[in-house]
Amino acid sequence: MGKITTQLVITGAERKGRPKSIQPGNREWVTLIAAISAAELMRDRISSLEKANSAASARRQRSKRHIQKHGVLIKGAGEDILAQNEADQQIAHEERQGGARLGLSQRAQRRCTRCKETGHNSRTCNANTVDIK
């Protein structure tokens, strides 16, 4: 038959330098075989994608079923659950901010190195400034 390259089908007649009229139809058969094999590869790819798609949709259905198994929520019960979650988050945040970090003490406030007061630093301190006139 012939060899398939990236751009051109090379038949045996073309390799040996013979004119194409000696072996008519080789190019058509080779391109037909190449098209059939490409279609076969495409069918395999499509079937693998369909399997992956069905598996993904099954995962989504599983998670939706899991949510629905808990029953119907009334508006008041749903609001109570949301309020409880918000309260738990706020308590956890306050514990992190309040210094309850595994026995570590709370960090001391920064002080000015000149006057030892809090609220400013030595660059902005007004104590003991000398006015040069």
Short mmCIF file of N, CA and C in Angstrom, two decimals:
data_model
loop_
_atom_site.label_atom_id
_atom_site.label_comp_id
_atom_site.label_asym_id
_atom_site.label_seq_id
_atom_site.Cartn_x
_atom_site.Cartn_y
_atom_site.Cartn_z
N MET A 1 0.83 -1.18 0.00
CA MET A 1 0.00 0.00 0.00
C MET A 1 0.88 1.24 0.00
N GLY A 2 0.83 2.04 1.04
CA GLY A 2 1.63 3.25 1.09
C GLY A 2 1.89 3.67 2.53
N LYS A 3 2.71 4.67 2.69
CA LYS A 3 3.02 5.19 4.02
C LYS A 3 2.31 6.53 4.20
N ILE A 4 1.84 6.76 5.42
CA ILE A 4 1.16 8.01 5.72
C ILE A 4 2.14 8.92 6.44
N THR A 5 2.39 10.07 5.87
CA THR A 5 3.24 11.07 6.53
C THR A 5 2.33 12.18 7.03
N THR A 6 2.93 13.23 7.57
CA THR A 6 2.11 14.29 8.16
C THR A 6 1.29 15.04 7.13
N GLN A 7 1.77 15.23 5.93
CA GLN A 7 1.06 16.03 4.94
C GLN A 7 0.66 15.25 3.70
N LEU A 8 1.35 14.16 3.38
CA LEU A 8 1.20 13.55 2.07
C LEU A 8 1.21 12.04 2.19
N VAL A 9 0.44 11.37 1.37
CA VAL A 9 0.46 9.92 1.30
C VAL A 9 1.43 9.52 0.19
N ILE A 10 2.44 8.75 0.55
CA ILE A 10 3.45 8.35 -0.43
C ILE A 10 3.20 6.89 -0.79
N THR A 11 2.94 6.63 -2.04
CA THR A 11 2.69 5.26 -2.49
C THR A 11 3.98 4.64 -2.98
N GLY A 12 3.92 3.31 -3.21
CA GLY A 12 5.10 2.61 -3.69
C GLY A 12 5.54 3.09 -5.05
N ALA A 13 4.58 3.48 -5.89
CA ALA A 13 4.91 3.95 -7.23
C ALA A 13 5.67 5.27 -7.16
N GLU A 14 5.32 6.13 -6.20
CA GLU A 14 6.01 7.42 -6.09
C GLU A 14 7.41 7.25 -5.53
N ARG A 15 7.61 6.26 -4.68
CA ARG A 15 8.96 6.05 -4.14
C ARG A 15 9.92 5.56 -5.21
N LYS A 16 9.43 4.74 -6.10
CA LYS A 16 10.31 4.16 -7.12
C LYS A 16 10.41 5.03 -8.36
N GLY A 17 9.72 6.13 -8.38
CA GLY A 17 9.81 7.04 -9.51
C GLY A 17 8.94 6.64 -10.68
N ARG A 18 8.07 5.67 -10.51
CA ARG A 18 7.19 5.28 -11.59
C ARG A 18 6.03 6.26 -11.69
N PRO A 19 5.48 6.40 -12.84
CA PRO A 19 4.31 7.27 -12.96
C PRO A 19 3.11 6.64 -12.25
N LYS A 20 2.15 7.47 -11.82
CA LYS A 20 1.00 6.98 -11.08
C LYS A 20 0.08 6.12 -11.94
N SER A 21 0.15 6.26 -13.21
CA SER A 21 -0.75 5.51 -14.07
C SER A 21 -0.49 4.02 -14.02
N ILE A 22 0.69 3.62 -13.54
CA ILE A 22 0.99 2.19 -13.46
C ILE A 22 0.17 1.55 -12.34
N GLN A 23 0.04 2.25 -11.19
CA GLN A 23 -0.72 1.70 -10.07
C GLN A 23 -1.84 2.67 -9.69
N PRO A 24 -2.90 2.65 -10.41
CA PRO A 24 -3.98 3.60 -10.12
C PRO A 24 -4.73 3.19 -8.84
N GLY A 25 -5.18 4.19 -8.09
CA GLY A 25 -6.03 3.93 -6.93
C GLY A 25 -5.32 3.71 -5.62
N ASN A 26 -3.99 3.63 -5.60
CA ASN A 26 -3.30 3.41 -4.33
C ASN A 26 -3.56 4.55 -3.35
N ARG A 27 -3.48 5.76 -3.84
CA ARG A 27 -3.64 6.91 -2.95
C ARG A 27 -5.04 6.92 -2.33
N GLU A 28 -6.04 6.58 -3.10
CA GLU A 28 -7.40 6.58 -2.58
C GLU A 28 -7.58 5.53 -1.49
N TRP A 29 -7.01 4.34 -1.71
CA TRP A 29 -7.13 3.28 -0.71
C TRP A 29 -6.42 3.67 0.59
N VAL A 30 -5.24 4.26 0.46
CA VAL A 30 -4.48 4.62 1.65
C VAL A 30 -5.21 5.72 2.43
N THR A 31 -5.74 6.70 1.73
CA THR A 31 -6.47 7.76 2.43
C THR A 31 -7.75 7.22 3.05
N LEU A 32 -8.39 6.24 2.40
CA LEU A 32 -9.58 5.63 2.96
C LEU A 32 -9.24 4.87 4.24
N ILE A 33 -8.16 4.12 4.23
CA ILE A 33 -7.73 3.38 5.42
C ILE A 33 -7.37 4.35 6.54
N ALA A 34 -6.69 5.44 6.20
CA ALA A 34 -6.34 6.44 7.21
C ALA A 34 -7.59 7.07 7.81
N ALA A 35 -8.59 7.34 6.99
CA ALA A 35 -9.83 7.93 7.49
C ALA A 35 -10.57 6.96 8.40
N ILE A 36 -10.57 5.68 8.04
CA ILE A 36 -11.24 4.68 8.87
C ILE A 36 -10.55 4.56 10.22
N SER A 37 -9.21 4.54 10.23
CA SER A 37 -8.50 4.42 11.51
C SER A 37 -8.69 5.68 12.35
N ALA A 38 -8.74 6.85 11.71
CA ALA A 38 -8.99 8.08 12.46
C ALA A 38 -10.39 8.07 13.06
N ALA A 39 -11.36 7.56 12.30
CA ALA A 39 -12.73 7.47 12.83
C ALA A 39 -12.79 6.50 14.01
N GLU A 40 -12.04 5.43 13.92
CA GLU A 40 -12.00 4.44 15.01
C GLU A 40 -11.39 5.06 16.27
N LEU A 41 -10.31 5.82 16.09
CA LEU A 41 -9.70 6.50 17.24
C LEU A 41 -10.67 7.52 17.84
N MET A 42 -11.40 8.20 16.98
CA MET A 42 -12.35 9.20 17.46
C MET A 42 -13.48 8.53 18.25
N ARG A 43 -13.96 7.37 17.76
CA ARG A 43 -15.00 6.64 18.49
C ARG A 43 -14.52 6.21 19.87
N ASP A 44 -13.26 5.74 19.95
CA ASP A 44 -12.70 5.35 21.24
C ASP A 44 -12.64 6.55 22.19
N ARG A 45 -12.21 7.68 21.67
CA ARG A 45 -12.10 8.89 22.49
C ARG A 45 -13.48 9.35 22.97
N ILE A 46 -14.45 9.30 22.08
CA ILE A 46 -15.81 9.71 22.44
C ILE A 46 -16.38 8.79 23.52
N SER A 47 -16.15 7.49 23.38
CA SER A 47 -16.69 6.56 24.38
C SER A 47 -16.02 6.77 25.74
N SER A 48 -14.72 7.06 25.75
CA SER A 48 -14.06 7.31 27.04
C SER A 48 -14.57 8.60 27.66
N LEU A 49 -14.82 9.63 26.84
CA LEU A 49 -15.37 10.88 27.38
C LEU A 49 -16.80 10.69 27.90
N GLU A 50 -17.59 9.86 27.20
CA GLU A 50 -18.95 9.60 27.68
C GLU A 50 -18.94 8.88 29.02
N LYS A 51 -18.00 7.93 29.19
CA LYS A 51 -17.89 7.23 30.47
C LYS A 51 -17.50 8.20 31.58
N ALA A 52 -16.55 9.09 31.29
CA ALA A 52 -16.13 10.07 32.30
C ALA A 52 -17.27 11.01 32.64
N ASN A 53 -18.04 11.41 31.63
CA ASN A 53 -19.17 12.30 31.86
C ASN A 53 -20.25 11.63 32.71
N SER A 54 -20.53 10.38 32.44
CA SER A 54 -21.54 9.68 33.24
C SER A 54 -21.06 9.48 34.67
N ALA A 55 -19.77 9.24 34.87
CA ALA A 55 -19.25 9.10 36.23
C ALA A 55 -19.35 10.42 36.98
N ALA A 56 -19.06 11.53 36.31
CA ALA A 56 -19.16 12.84 36.97
C ALA A 56 -20.60 13.17 37.31
N SER A 57 -21.53 12.88 36.42
CA SER A 57 -22.93 13.17 36.72
C SER A 57 -23.43 12.27 37.85
N ALA A 58 -22.92 11.04 37.92
CA ALA A 58 -23.30 10.15 39.03
C ALA A 58 -22.80 10.70 40.35
N ARG A 59 -21.60 11.28 40.36
CA ARG A 59 -21.08 11.90 41.59
C ARG A 59 -21.95 13.06 42.02
N ARG A 60 -22.37 13.88 41.06
CA ARG A 60 -23.25 15.01 41.39
C ARG A 60 -24.58 14.52 41.95
N GLN A 61 -25.14 13.49 41.35
CA GLN A 61 -26.40 12.94 41.83
C GLN A 61 -26.26 12.37 43.23
N ARG A 62 -25.11 11.73 43.50
CA ARG A 62 -24.86 11.17 44.83
C ARG A 62 -24.87 12.27 45.88
N SER A 63 -24.21 13.39 45.59
CA SER A 63 -24.16 14.47 46.58
C SER A 63 -25.54 15.08 46.77
N LYS A 64 -26.33 15.19 45.73
CA LYS A 64 -27.67 15.74 45.87
C LYS A 64 -28.56 14.81 46.68
N ARG A 65 -28.42 13.51 46.47
CA ARG A 65 -29.20 12.55 47.24
C ARG A 65 -28.82 12.62 48.71
N HIS A 66 -27.54 12.81 48.99
CA HIS A 66 -27.07 12.89 50.37
C HIS A 66 -27.72 14.07 51.08
N ILE A 67 -27.85 15.18 50.39
CA ILE A 67 -28.48 16.35 50.99
C ILE A 67 -29.97 16.08 51.22
N GLN A 68 -30.62 15.43 50.29
CA GLN A 68 -32.05 15.21 50.38
C GLN A 68 -32.42 14.17 51.43
N LYS A 69 -31.51 13.32 51.85
CA LYS A 69 -31.83 12.28 52.82
C LYS A 69 -32.16 12.85 54.19
N HIS A 70 -31.71 14.05 54.49
CA HIS A 70 -31.95 14.62 55.80
C HIS A 70 -33.38 15.12 55.97
N GLY A 71 -34.16 15.11 54.97
CA GLY A 71 -35.55 15.51 55.07
C GLY A 71 -35.77 16.95 54.68
N VAL A 72 -37.00 17.40 54.87
CA VAL A 72 -37.39 18.75 54.49
C VAL A 72 -37.08 19.69 55.64
N LEU A 73 -36.47 20.83 55.32
CA LEU A 73 -36.19 21.84 56.33
C LEU A 73 -37.27 22.91 56.30
N ILE A 74 -37.74 23.25 57.46
CA ILE A 74 -38.68 24.36 57.59
C ILE A 74 -37.84 25.63 57.65
N LYS A 75 -38.43 26.75 57.26
CA LYS A 75 -37.69 28.01 57.22
C LYS A 75 -37.10 28.36 58.58
N GLY A 76 -37.86 28.19 59.63
CA GLY A 76 -37.37 28.52 60.97
C GLY A 76 -36.22 27.62 61.39
N ALA A 77 -36.30 26.33 61.07
CA ALA A 77 -35.23 25.40 61.43
C ALA A 77 -33.95 25.73 60.66
N GLY A 78 -34.10 26.10 59.40
CA GLY A 78 -32.92 26.49 58.61
C GLY A 78 -32.27 27.74 59.15
N GLU A 79 -33.09 28.71 59.55
CA GLU A 79 -32.53 29.94 60.13
C GLU A 79 -31.83 29.65 61.45
N ASP A 80 -32.38 28.73 62.25
CA ASP A 80 -31.73 28.35 63.51
C ASP A 80 -30.36 27.72 63.26
N ILE A 81 -30.28 26.86 62.25
CA ILE A 81 -29.00 26.22 61.92
C ILE A 81 -27.99 27.26 61.47
N LEU A 82 -28.41 28.20 60.62
CA LEU A 82 -27.50 29.25 60.15
C LEU A 82 -27.05 30.13 61.30
N ALA A 83 -27.96 30.48 62.21
CA ALA A 83 -27.58 31.31 63.35
C ALA A 83 -26.59 30.59 64.25
N GLN A 84 -26.80 29.29 64.44
CA GLN A 84 -25.88 28.51 65.28
C GLN A 84 -24.49 28.45 64.63
N ASN A 85 -24.44 28.26 63.32
CA ASN A 85 -23.15 28.23 62.62
C ASN A 85 -22.43 29.56 62.73
N GLU A 86 -23.17 30.66 62.58
CA GLU A 86 -22.56 31.99 62.70
C GLU A 86 -22.04 32.22 64.11
N ALA A 87 -22.80 31.78 65.12
CA ALA A 87 -22.36 31.93 66.51
C ALA A 87 -21.10 31.12 66.77
N ASP A 88 -21.05 29.90 66.24
CA ASP A 88 -19.85 29.07 66.41
C ASP A 88 -18.64 29.72 65.75
N GLN A 89 -18.83 30.29 64.57
CA GLN A 89 -17.72 30.96 63.90
C GLN A 89 -17.26 32.17 64.67
N GLN A 90 -18.18 32.93 65.23
CA GLN A 90 -17.81 34.12 65.99
C GLN A 90 -17.06 33.73 67.26
N ILE A 91 -17.49 32.68 67.94
CA ILE A 91 -16.79 32.22 69.14
C ILE A 91 -15.38 31.76 68.79
N ALA A 92 -15.24 31.02 67.70
CA ALA A 92 -13.91 30.56 67.29
C ALA A 92 -13.02 31.75 66.96
N HIS A 93 -13.57 32.77 66.31
CA HIS A 93 -12.79 33.96 65.97
C HIS A 93 -12.35 34.71 67.22
N GLU A 94 -13.26 34.85 68.19
CA GLU A 94 -12.92 35.54 69.43
C GLU A 94 -11.86 34.78 70.22
N GLU A 95 -11.93 33.45 70.19
CA GLU A 95 -10.91 32.66 70.89
C GLU A 95 -9.54 32.86 70.26
N ARG A 96 -9.51 32.96 68.94
CA ARG A 96 -8.23 33.19 68.28
C ARG A 96 -7.70 34.58 68.61
N GLN A 97 -8.58 35.56 68.68
CA GLN A 97 -8.16 36.93 68.96
C GLN A 97 -7.88 37.16 70.44
N GLY A 98 -8.53 36.40 71.31
CA GLY A 98 -8.45 36.64 72.74
C GLY A 98 -7.20 36.10 73.40
N GLY A 99 -6.30 35.51 72.71
CA GLY A 99 -5.06 35.04 73.30
C GLY A 99 -5.15 33.63 73.84
N ALA A 100 -6.18 32.90 73.53
CA ALA A 100 -6.30 31.53 74.00
C ALA A 100 -5.61 30.60 73.01
N ARG A 101 -4.38 30.90 72.70
CA ARG A 101 -3.61 30.13 71.71
C ARG A 101 -2.72 29.13 72.43
N LEU A 102 -3.27 28.08 72.89
CA LEU A 102 -2.51 26.99 73.50
C LEU A 102 -1.62 27.47 74.65
N GLY A 103 -2.14 28.30 75.51
CA GLY A 103 -1.40 28.73 76.69
C GLY A 103 -0.47 29.89 76.48
N LEU A 104 -0.43 30.50 75.31
CA LEU A 104 0.45 31.63 75.08
C LEU A 104 -0.17 32.89 75.68
N SER A 105 0.65 33.73 76.23
CA SER A 105 0.13 34.96 76.83
C SER A 105 -0.21 35.97 75.74
N GLN A 106 -1.04 36.94 76.12
CA GLN A 106 -1.44 37.96 75.16
C GLN A 106 -0.27 38.89 74.90
N ARG A 107 -0.11 39.33 73.68
CA ARG A 107 1.01 40.18 73.29
C ARG A 107 0.84 41.57 73.89
N ALA A 108 1.91 42.10 74.44
CA ALA A 108 1.86 43.43 75.06
C ALA A 108 1.80 44.50 73.98
N GLN A 109 1.19 45.63 74.32
CA GLN A 109 1.10 46.72 73.38
C GLN A 109 2.46 47.37 73.21
N ARG A 110 2.70 47.91 72.05
CA ARG A 110 3.98 48.57 71.79
C ARG A 110 4.02 49.91 72.50
N ARG A 111 5.23 50.27 72.93
CA ARG A 111 5.41 51.52 73.67
C ARG A 111 6.46 52.38 73.00
N CYS A 112 6.39 53.65 73.29
CA CYS A 112 7.38 54.61 72.80
C CYS A 112 8.69 54.36 73.54
N THR A 113 9.83 54.41 72.84
CA THR A 113 11.11 54.17 73.51
C THR A 113 11.61 55.39 74.28
N ARG A 114 11.05 56.55 74.03
CA ARG A 114 11.46 57.75 74.78
C ARG A 114 10.70 57.90 76.09
N CYS A 115 9.35 57.88 75.99
CA CYS A 115 8.54 58.16 77.18
C CYS A 115 7.87 56.92 77.75
N LYS A 116 7.98 55.77 77.11
CA LYS A 116 7.41 54.49 77.53
C LYS A 116 5.89 54.49 77.61
N GLU A 117 5.22 55.33 76.85
CA GLU A 117 3.76 55.35 76.81
C GLU A 117 3.29 54.64 75.54
N THR A 118 2.07 54.12 75.61
CA THR A 118 1.49 53.44 74.44
C THR A 118 0.75 54.45 73.58
N GLY A 119 0.52 54.09 72.34
CA GLY A 119 -0.27 54.94 71.47
C GLY A 119 0.54 55.70 70.44
N HIS A 120 1.84 55.76 70.60
CA HIS A 120 2.68 56.42 69.59
C HIS A 120 4.07 55.79 69.64
N ASN A 121 4.96 56.22 68.73
CA ASN A 121 6.33 55.70 68.73
C ASN A 121 7.31 56.84 68.93
N SER A 122 8.59 56.52 68.94
CA SER A 122 9.60 57.54 69.25
C SER A 122 9.69 58.61 68.17
N ARG A 123 9.33 58.29 66.96
CA ARG A 123 9.39 59.27 65.88
C ARG A 123 8.32 60.34 66.05
N THR A 124 7.16 59.96 66.57
CA THR A 124 6.07 60.92 66.73
C THR A 124 5.91 61.40 68.17
N CYS A 125 6.87 61.10 69.03
CA CYS A 125 6.78 61.46 70.45
C CYS A 125 7.01 62.97 70.62
N ASN A 126 6.22 63.60 71.51
CA ASN A 126 6.34 65.04 71.78
C ASN A 126 7.06 65.32 73.09
N ALA A 127 7.41 64.33 73.86
CA ALA A 127 8.04 64.54 75.16
C ALA A 127 9.50 64.95 74.97
N ASN A 128 9.90 65.95 75.74
CA ASN A 128 11.29 66.41 75.79
C ASN A 128 11.83 66.82 74.43
N THR A 129 11.02 67.51 73.67
CA THR A 129 11.53 68.01 72.40
C THR A 129 12.22 69.34 72.65
N VAL A 130 13.29 69.56 71.95
CA VAL A 130 14.06 70.78 72.10
C VAL A 130 13.85 71.63 70.86
N ASP A 131 13.42 72.87 71.08
CA ASP A 131 13.23 73.78 69.97
C ASP A 131 14.52 74.57 69.78
N ILE A 132 15.10 74.49 68.64
CA ILE A 132 16.33 75.23 68.34
C ILE A 132 15.93 76.49 67.59
N LYS A 133 16.34 77.66 68.20
CA LYS A 133 15.98 78.93 67.58
C LYS A 133 17.20 79.72 67.23
#
